PDB file of C-alpha atoms in Angstrom:
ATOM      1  CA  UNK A  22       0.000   0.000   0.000  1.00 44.00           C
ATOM      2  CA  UNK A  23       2.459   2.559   1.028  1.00 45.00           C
ATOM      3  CA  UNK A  24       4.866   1.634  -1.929  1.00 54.00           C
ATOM      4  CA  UNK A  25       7.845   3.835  -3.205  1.00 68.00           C
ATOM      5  CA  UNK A  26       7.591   6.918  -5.159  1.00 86.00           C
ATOM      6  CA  UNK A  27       5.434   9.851  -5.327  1.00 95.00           C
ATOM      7  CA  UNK A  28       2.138  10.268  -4.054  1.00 96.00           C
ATOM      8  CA  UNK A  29      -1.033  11.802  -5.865  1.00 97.00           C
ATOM      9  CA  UNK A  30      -1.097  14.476  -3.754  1.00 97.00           C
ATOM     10  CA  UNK A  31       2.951  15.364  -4.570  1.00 97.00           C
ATOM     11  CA  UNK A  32       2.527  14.580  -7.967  1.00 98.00           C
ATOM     12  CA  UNK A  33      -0.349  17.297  -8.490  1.00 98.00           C
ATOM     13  CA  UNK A  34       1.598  19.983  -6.898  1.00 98.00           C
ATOM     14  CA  UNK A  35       3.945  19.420  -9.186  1.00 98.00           C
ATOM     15  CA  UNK A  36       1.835  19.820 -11.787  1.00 98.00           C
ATOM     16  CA  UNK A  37       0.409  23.240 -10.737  1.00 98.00           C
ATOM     17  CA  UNK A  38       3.731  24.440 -10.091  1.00 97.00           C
ATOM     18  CA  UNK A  39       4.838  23.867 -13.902  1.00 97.00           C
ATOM     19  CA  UNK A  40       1.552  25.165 -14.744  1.00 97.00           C
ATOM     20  CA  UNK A  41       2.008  28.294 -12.653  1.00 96.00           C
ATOM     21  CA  UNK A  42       5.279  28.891 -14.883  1.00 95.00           C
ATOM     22  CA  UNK A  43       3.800  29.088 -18.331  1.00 94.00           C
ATOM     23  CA  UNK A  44       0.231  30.365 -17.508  1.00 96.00           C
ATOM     24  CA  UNK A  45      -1.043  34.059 -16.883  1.00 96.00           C
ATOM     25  CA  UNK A  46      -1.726  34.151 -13.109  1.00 96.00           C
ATOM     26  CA  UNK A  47      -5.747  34.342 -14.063  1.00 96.00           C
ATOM     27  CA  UNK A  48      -5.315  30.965 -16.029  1.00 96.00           C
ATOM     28  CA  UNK A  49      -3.604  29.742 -13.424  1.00 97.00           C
ATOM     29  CA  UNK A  50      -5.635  30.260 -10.848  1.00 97.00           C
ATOM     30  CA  UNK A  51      -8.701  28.231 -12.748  1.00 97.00           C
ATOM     31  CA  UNK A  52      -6.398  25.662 -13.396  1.00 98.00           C
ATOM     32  CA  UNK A  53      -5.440  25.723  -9.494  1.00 98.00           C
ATOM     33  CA  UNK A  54      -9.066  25.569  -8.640  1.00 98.00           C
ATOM     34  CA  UNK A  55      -9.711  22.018 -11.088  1.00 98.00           C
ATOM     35  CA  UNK A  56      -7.257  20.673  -9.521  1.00 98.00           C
ATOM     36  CA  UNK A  57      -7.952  21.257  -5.869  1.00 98.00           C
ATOM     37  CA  UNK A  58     -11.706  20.112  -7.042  1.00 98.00           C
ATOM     38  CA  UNK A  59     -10.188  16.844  -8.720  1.00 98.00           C
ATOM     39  CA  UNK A  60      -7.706  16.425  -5.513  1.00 98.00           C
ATOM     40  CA  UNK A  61     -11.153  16.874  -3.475  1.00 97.00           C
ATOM     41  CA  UNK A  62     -13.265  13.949  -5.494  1.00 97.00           C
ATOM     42  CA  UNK A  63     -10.385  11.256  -5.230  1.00 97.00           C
ATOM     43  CA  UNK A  64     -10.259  11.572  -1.741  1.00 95.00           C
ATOM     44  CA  UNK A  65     -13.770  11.083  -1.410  1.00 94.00           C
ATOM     45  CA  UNK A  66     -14.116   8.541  -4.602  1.00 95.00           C
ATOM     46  CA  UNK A  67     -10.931   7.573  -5.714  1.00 94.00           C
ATOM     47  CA  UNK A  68     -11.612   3.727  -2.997  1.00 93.00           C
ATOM     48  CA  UNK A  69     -14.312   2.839  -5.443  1.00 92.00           C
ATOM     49  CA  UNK A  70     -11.967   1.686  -7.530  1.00 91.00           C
ATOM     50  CA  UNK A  71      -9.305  -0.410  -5.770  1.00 91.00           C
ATOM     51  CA  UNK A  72      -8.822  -3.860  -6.410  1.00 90.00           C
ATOM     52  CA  UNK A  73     -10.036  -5.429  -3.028  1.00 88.00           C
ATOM     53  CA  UNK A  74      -6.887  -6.121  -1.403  1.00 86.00           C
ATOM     54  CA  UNK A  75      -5.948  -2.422  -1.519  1.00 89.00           C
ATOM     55  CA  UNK A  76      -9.724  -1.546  -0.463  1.00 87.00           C
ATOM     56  CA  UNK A  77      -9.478  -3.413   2.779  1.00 86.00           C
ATOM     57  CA  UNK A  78      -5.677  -2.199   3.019  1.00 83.00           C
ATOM     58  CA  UNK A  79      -6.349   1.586   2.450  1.00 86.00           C
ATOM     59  CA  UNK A  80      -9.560   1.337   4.766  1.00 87.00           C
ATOM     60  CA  UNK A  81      -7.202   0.038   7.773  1.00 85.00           C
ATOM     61  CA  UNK A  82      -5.143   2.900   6.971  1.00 81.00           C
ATOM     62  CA  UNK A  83      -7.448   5.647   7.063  1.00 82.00           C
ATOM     63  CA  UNK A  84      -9.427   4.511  10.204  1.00 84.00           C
ATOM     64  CA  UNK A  85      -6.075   4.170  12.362  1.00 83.00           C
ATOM     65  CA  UNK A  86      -4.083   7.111  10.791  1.00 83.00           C
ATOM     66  CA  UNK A  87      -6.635   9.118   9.527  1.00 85.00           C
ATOM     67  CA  UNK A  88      -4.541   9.369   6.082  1.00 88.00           C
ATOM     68  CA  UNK A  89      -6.573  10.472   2.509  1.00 92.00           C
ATOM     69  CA  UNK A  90      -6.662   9.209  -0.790  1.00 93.00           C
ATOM     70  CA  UNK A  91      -4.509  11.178  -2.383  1.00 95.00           C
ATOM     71  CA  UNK A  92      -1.413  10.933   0.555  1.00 93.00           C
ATOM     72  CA  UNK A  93      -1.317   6.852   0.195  1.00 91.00           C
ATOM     73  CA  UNK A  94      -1.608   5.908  -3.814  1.00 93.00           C
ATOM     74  CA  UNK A  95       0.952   7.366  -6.856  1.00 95.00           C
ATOM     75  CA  UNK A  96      -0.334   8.651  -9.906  1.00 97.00           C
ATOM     76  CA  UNK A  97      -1.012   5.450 -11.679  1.00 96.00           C
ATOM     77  CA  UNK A  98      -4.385   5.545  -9.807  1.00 96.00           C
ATOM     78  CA  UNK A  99      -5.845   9.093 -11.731  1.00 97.00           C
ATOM     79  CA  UNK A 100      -6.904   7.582 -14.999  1.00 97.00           C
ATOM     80  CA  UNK A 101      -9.419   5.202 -13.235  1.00 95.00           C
ATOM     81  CA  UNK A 102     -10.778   8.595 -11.453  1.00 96.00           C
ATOM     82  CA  UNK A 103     -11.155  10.988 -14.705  1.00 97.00           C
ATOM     83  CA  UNK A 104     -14.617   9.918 -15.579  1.00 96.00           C
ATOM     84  CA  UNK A 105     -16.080  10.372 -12.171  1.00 96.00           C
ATOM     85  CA  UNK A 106     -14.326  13.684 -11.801  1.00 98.00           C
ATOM     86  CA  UNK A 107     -16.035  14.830 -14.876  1.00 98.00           C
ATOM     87  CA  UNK A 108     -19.300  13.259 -15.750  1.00 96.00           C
ATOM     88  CA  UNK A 109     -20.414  13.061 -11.989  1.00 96.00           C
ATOM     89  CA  UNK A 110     -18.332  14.838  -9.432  1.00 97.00           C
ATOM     90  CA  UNK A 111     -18.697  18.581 -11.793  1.00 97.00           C
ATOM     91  CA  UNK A 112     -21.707  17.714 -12.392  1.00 96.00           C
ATOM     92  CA  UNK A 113     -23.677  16.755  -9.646  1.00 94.00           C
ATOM     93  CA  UNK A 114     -21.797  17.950  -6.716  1.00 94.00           C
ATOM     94  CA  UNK A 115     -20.155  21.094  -7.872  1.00 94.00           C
ATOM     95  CA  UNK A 116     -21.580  24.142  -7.980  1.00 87.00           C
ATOM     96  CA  UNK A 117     -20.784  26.070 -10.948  1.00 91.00           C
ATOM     97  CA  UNK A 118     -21.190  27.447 -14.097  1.00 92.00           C
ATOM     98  CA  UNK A 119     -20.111  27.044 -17.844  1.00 95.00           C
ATOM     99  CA  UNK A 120     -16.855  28.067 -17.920  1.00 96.00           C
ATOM    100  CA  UNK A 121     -15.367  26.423 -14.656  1.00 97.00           C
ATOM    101  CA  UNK A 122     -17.095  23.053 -16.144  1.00 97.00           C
ATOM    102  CA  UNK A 123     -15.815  23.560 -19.417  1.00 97.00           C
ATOM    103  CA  UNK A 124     -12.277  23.889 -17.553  1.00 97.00           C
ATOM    104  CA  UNK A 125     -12.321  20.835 -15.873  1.00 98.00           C
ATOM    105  CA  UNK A 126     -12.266  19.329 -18.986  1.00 98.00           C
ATOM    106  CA  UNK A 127      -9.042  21.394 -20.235  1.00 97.00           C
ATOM    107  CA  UNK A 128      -7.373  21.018 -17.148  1.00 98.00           C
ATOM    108  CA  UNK A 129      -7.781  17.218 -17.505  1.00 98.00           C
ATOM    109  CA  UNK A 130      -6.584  16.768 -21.197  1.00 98.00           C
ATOM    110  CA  UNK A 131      -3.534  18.739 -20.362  1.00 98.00           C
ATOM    111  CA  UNK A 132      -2.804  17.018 -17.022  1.00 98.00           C
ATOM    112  CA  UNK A 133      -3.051  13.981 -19.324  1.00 98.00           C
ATOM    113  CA  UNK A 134      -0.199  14.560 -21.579  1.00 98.00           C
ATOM    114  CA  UNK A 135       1.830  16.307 -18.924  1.00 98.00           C
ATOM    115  CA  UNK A 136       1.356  12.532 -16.624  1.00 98.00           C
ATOM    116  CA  UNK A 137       2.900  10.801 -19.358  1.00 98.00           C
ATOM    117  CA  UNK A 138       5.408  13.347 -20.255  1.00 97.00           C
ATOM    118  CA  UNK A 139       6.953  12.286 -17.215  1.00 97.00           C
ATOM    119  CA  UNK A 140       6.260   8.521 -16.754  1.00 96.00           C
ATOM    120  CA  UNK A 141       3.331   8.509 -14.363  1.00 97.00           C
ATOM    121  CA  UNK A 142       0.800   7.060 -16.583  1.00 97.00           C
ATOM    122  CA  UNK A 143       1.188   4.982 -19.886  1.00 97.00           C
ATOM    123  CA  UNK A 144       0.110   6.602 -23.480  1.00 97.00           C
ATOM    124  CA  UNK A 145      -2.407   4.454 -23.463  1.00 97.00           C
ATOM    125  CA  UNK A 146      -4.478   5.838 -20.037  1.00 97.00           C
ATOM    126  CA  UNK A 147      -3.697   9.327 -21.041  1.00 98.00           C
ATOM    127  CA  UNK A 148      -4.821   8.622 -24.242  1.00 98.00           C
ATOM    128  CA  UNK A 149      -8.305   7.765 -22.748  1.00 97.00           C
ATOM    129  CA  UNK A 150      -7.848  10.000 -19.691  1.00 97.00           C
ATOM    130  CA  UNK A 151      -7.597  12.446 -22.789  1.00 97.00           C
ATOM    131  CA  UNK A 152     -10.550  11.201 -24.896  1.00 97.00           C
ATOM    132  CA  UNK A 153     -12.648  11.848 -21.905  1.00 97.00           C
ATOM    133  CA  UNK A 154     -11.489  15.076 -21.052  1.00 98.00           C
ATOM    134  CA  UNK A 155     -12.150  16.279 -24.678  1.00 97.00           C
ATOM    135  CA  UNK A 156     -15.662  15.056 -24.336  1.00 97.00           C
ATOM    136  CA  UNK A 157     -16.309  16.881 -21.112  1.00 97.00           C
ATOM    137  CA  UNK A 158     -15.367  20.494 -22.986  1.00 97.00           C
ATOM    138  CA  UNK A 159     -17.578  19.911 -25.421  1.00 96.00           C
ATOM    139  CA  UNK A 160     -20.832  17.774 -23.748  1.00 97.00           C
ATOM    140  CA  UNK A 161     -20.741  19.402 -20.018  1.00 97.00           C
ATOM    141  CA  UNK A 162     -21.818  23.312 -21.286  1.00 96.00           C
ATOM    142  CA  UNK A 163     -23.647  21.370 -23.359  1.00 96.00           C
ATOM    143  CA  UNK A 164     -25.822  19.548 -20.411  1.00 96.00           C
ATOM    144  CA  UNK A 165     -25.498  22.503 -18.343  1.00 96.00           C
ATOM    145  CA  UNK A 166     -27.619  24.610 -21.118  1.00 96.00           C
ATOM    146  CA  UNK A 167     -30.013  21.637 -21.405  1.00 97.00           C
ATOM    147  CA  UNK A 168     -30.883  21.448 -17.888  1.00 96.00           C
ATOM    148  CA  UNK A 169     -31.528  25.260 -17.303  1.00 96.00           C
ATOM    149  CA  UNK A 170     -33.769  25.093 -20.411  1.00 97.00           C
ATOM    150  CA  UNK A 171     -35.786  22.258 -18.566  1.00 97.00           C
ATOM    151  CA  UNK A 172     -36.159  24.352 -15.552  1.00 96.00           C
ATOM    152  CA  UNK A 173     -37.189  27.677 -16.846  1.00 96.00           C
ATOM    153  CA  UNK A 174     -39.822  25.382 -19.131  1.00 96.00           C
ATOM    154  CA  UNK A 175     -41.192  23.217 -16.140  1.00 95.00           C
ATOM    155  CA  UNK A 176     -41.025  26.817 -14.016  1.00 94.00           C
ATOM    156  CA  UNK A 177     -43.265  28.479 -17.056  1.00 94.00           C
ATOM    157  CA  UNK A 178     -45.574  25.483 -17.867  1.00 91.00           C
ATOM    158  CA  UNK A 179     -45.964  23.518 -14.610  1.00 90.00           C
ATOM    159  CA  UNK A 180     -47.672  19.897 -15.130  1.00 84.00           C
ATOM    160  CA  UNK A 181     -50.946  19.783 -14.026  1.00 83.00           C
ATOM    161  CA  UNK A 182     -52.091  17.005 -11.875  1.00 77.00           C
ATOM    162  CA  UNK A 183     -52.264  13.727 -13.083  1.00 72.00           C
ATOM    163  CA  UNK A 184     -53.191   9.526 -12.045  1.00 75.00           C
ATOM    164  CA  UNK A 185     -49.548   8.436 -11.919  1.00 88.00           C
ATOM    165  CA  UNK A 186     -46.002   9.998 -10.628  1.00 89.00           C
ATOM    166  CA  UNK A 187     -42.388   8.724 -11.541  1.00 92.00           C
ATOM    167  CA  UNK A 188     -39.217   9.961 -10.386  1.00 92.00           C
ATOM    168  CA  UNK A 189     -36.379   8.342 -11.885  1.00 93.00           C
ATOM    169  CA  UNK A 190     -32.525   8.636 -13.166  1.00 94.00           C
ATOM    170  CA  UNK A 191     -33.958   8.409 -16.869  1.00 95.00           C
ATOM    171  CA  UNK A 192     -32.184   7.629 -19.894  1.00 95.00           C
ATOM    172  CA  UNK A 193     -32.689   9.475 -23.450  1.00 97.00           C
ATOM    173  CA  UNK A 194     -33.482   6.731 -25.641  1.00 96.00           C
ATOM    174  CA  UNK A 195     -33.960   9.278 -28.403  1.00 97.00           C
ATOM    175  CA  UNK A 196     -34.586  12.674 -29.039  1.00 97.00           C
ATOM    176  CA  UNK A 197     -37.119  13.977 -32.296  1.00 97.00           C
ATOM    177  CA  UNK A 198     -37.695  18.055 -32.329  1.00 97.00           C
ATOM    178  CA  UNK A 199     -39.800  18.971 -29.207  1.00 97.00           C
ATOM    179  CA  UNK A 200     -39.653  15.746 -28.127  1.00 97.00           C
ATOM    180  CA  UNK A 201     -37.266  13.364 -25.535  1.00 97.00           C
ATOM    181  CA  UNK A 202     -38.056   9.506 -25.492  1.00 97.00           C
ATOM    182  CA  UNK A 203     -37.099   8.378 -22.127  1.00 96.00           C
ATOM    183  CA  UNK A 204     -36.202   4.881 -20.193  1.00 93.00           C
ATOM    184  CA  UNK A 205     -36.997   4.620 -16.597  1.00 84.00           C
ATOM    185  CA  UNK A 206     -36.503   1.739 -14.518  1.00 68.00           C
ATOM    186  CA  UNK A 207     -32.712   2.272 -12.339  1.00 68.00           C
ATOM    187  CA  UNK A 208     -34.782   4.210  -9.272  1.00 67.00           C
ATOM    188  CA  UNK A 209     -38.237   3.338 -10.206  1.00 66.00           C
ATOM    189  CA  UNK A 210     -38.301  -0.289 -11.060  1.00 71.00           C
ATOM    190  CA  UNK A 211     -40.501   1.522 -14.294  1.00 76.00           C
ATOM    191  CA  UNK A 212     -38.728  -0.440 -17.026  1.00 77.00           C
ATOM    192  CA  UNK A 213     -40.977   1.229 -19.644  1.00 84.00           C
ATOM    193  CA  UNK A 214     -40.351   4.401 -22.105  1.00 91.00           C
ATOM    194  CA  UNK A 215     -41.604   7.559 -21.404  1.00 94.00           C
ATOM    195  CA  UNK A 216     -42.302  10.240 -24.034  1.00 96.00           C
ATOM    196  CA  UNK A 217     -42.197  13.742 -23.116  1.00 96.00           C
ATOM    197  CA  UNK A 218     -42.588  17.368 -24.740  1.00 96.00           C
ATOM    198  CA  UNK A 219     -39.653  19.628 -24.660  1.00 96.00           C
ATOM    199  CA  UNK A 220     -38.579  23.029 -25.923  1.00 96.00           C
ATOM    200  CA  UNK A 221     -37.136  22.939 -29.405  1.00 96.00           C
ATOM    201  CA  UNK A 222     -34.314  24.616 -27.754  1.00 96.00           C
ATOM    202  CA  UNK A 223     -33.746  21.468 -25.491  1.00 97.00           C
ATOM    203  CA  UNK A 224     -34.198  18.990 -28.060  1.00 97.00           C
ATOM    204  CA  UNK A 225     -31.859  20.511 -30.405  1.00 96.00           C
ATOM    205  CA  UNK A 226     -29.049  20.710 -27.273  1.00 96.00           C
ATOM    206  CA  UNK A 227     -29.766  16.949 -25.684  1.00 97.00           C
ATOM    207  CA  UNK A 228     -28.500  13.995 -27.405  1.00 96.00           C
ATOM    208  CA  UNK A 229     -28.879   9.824 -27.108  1.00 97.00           C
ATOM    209  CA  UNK A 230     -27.194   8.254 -24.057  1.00 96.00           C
ATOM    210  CA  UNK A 231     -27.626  11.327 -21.961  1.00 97.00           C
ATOM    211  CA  UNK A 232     -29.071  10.673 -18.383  1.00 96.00           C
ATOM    212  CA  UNK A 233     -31.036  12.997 -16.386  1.00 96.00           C
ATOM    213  CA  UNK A 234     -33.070  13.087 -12.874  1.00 95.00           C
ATOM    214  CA  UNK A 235     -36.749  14.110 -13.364  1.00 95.00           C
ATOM    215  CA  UNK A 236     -39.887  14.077 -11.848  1.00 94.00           C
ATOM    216  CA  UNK A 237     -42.897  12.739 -14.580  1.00 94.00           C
ATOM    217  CA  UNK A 238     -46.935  13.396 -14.359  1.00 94.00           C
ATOM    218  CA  UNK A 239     -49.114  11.342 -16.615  1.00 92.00           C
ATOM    219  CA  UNK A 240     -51.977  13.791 -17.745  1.00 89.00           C
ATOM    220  CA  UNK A 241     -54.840  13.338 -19.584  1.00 86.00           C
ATOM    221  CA  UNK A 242     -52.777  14.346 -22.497  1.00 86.00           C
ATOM    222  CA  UNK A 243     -49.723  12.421 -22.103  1.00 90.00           C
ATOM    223  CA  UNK A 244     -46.504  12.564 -19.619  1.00 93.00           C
ATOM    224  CA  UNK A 245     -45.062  15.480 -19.007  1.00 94.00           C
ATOM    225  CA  UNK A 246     -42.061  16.724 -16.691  1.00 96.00           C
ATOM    226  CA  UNK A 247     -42.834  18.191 -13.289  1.00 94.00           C
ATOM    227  CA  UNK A 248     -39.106  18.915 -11.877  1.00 95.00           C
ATOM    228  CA  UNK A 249     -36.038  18.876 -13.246  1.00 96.00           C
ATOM    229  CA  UNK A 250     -32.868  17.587 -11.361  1.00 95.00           C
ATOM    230  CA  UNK A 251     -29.418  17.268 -12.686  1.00 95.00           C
ATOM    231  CA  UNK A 252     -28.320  16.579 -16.401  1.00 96.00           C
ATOM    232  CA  UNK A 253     -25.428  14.239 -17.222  1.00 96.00           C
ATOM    233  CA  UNK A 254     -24.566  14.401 -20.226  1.00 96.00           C
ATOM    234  CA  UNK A 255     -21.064  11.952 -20.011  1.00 92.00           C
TER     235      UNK A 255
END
């Protein structure tokens, strides 16, 4: 558990500190506050993906020393992270707008290339650690736009009462203009499609494969969204 080399915690400052070299102290300071973010979510995440002999290991050593994440594994452990970082950590528990989200996906392409510029990471994990991060600049404003849309809709045409009631971590099946085709069924135990009206605006924004946390009505006329939680669109 405690093997040689650098930590994750050591190796990050190290990054920052050749970051604070070639960026203008305003770039810097975003790129400071991804990574303090990112440092953050593996110390709260980064066990969820331990094999289980470093699981029970790492949970010994943090209930008698009281020691994080980040100050007991090397740098080989931050690919596995990346994905939660972006598509769930930003997103869900992060609050923030466009540009800071857009960041973390910057931040994480570059610290990609820099961790195998200097032998922490194979291509081949920053190559995906990369892959994801591009994703994330692109699809996180993206899902940010599409679930302020939702609101302001829901908040200007609130569902009227209806029979039935679902609230569920839905799918998007597929999306047609004004229209979202939803699966249900992870929260529910609803394992059926629901189809609901949209804003042009949203459906034009929201793609296939997206997931998002609503609250459904069935009316007389169909099902139609009553609250909106968060979108995540990775």
């Amino acid at each position: 558990m405690e093997q040689g080399g650098p930590r994750i915690e050591e190796v990050l400052a190290e990054f920052l500190e050749e970051q604070r070299r070639r960026l203008r102290p305003s770039t810097f300071r975003r790129y400071e506050e991804v990574v303090e973010l990112f440092e953050h979510c593996l110390d709260n995440y980064g066990y969820q993906f331990l094999e289980e002999d470093e699981s029970a290991l790492y949970e010994k050593l943090s209930r008698e020393k009281g020691v994080e994440f980040c100050a007991v594994f090397g740098p080989e452990k931050i690919p596995d992270c990346v994905n939660e970082f972006l598509s769930y950590f930003m997103v869900r528990k992060v609050l923030c707008g466009k540009d800071l989200l857009r960041t973390s996906g910057t931040v994480m392409k570059r610290l990609a290339a820099w961790l195998a510029e200097k032998g922490y990471i194979s291509q081949e994990d920053a190559a995906l650690m990369a892959e994801t991060a591009r994703e994330a600049v692109r699809e996180l404003p993206r899902g940010r736009d599409v679930q302020e849309l939702l609101a302001e809709y829901v908040e200007a045409h609130p569902a009227p009462a209806g029979e039935d009631f679902i609230e569920d971590l839905f799918k998007v099946e597929k999306v047609e203009p004004g229209k979202l085709y939803l699966s249900g069924g992870g929260v529910s135990g609803r394992e059926e499609t629901f189809v609901v009206p949209v804003p042009p605006e949203v459906s034009a924004r929201c793609r296939a494969g997206w997931q998002v946390t609503l609250g459904l009505v069935k009316t007389r006329r169909g099902w139609r969204i009553s609250w909106v939680g968060t979108v995540y669109p990775l």
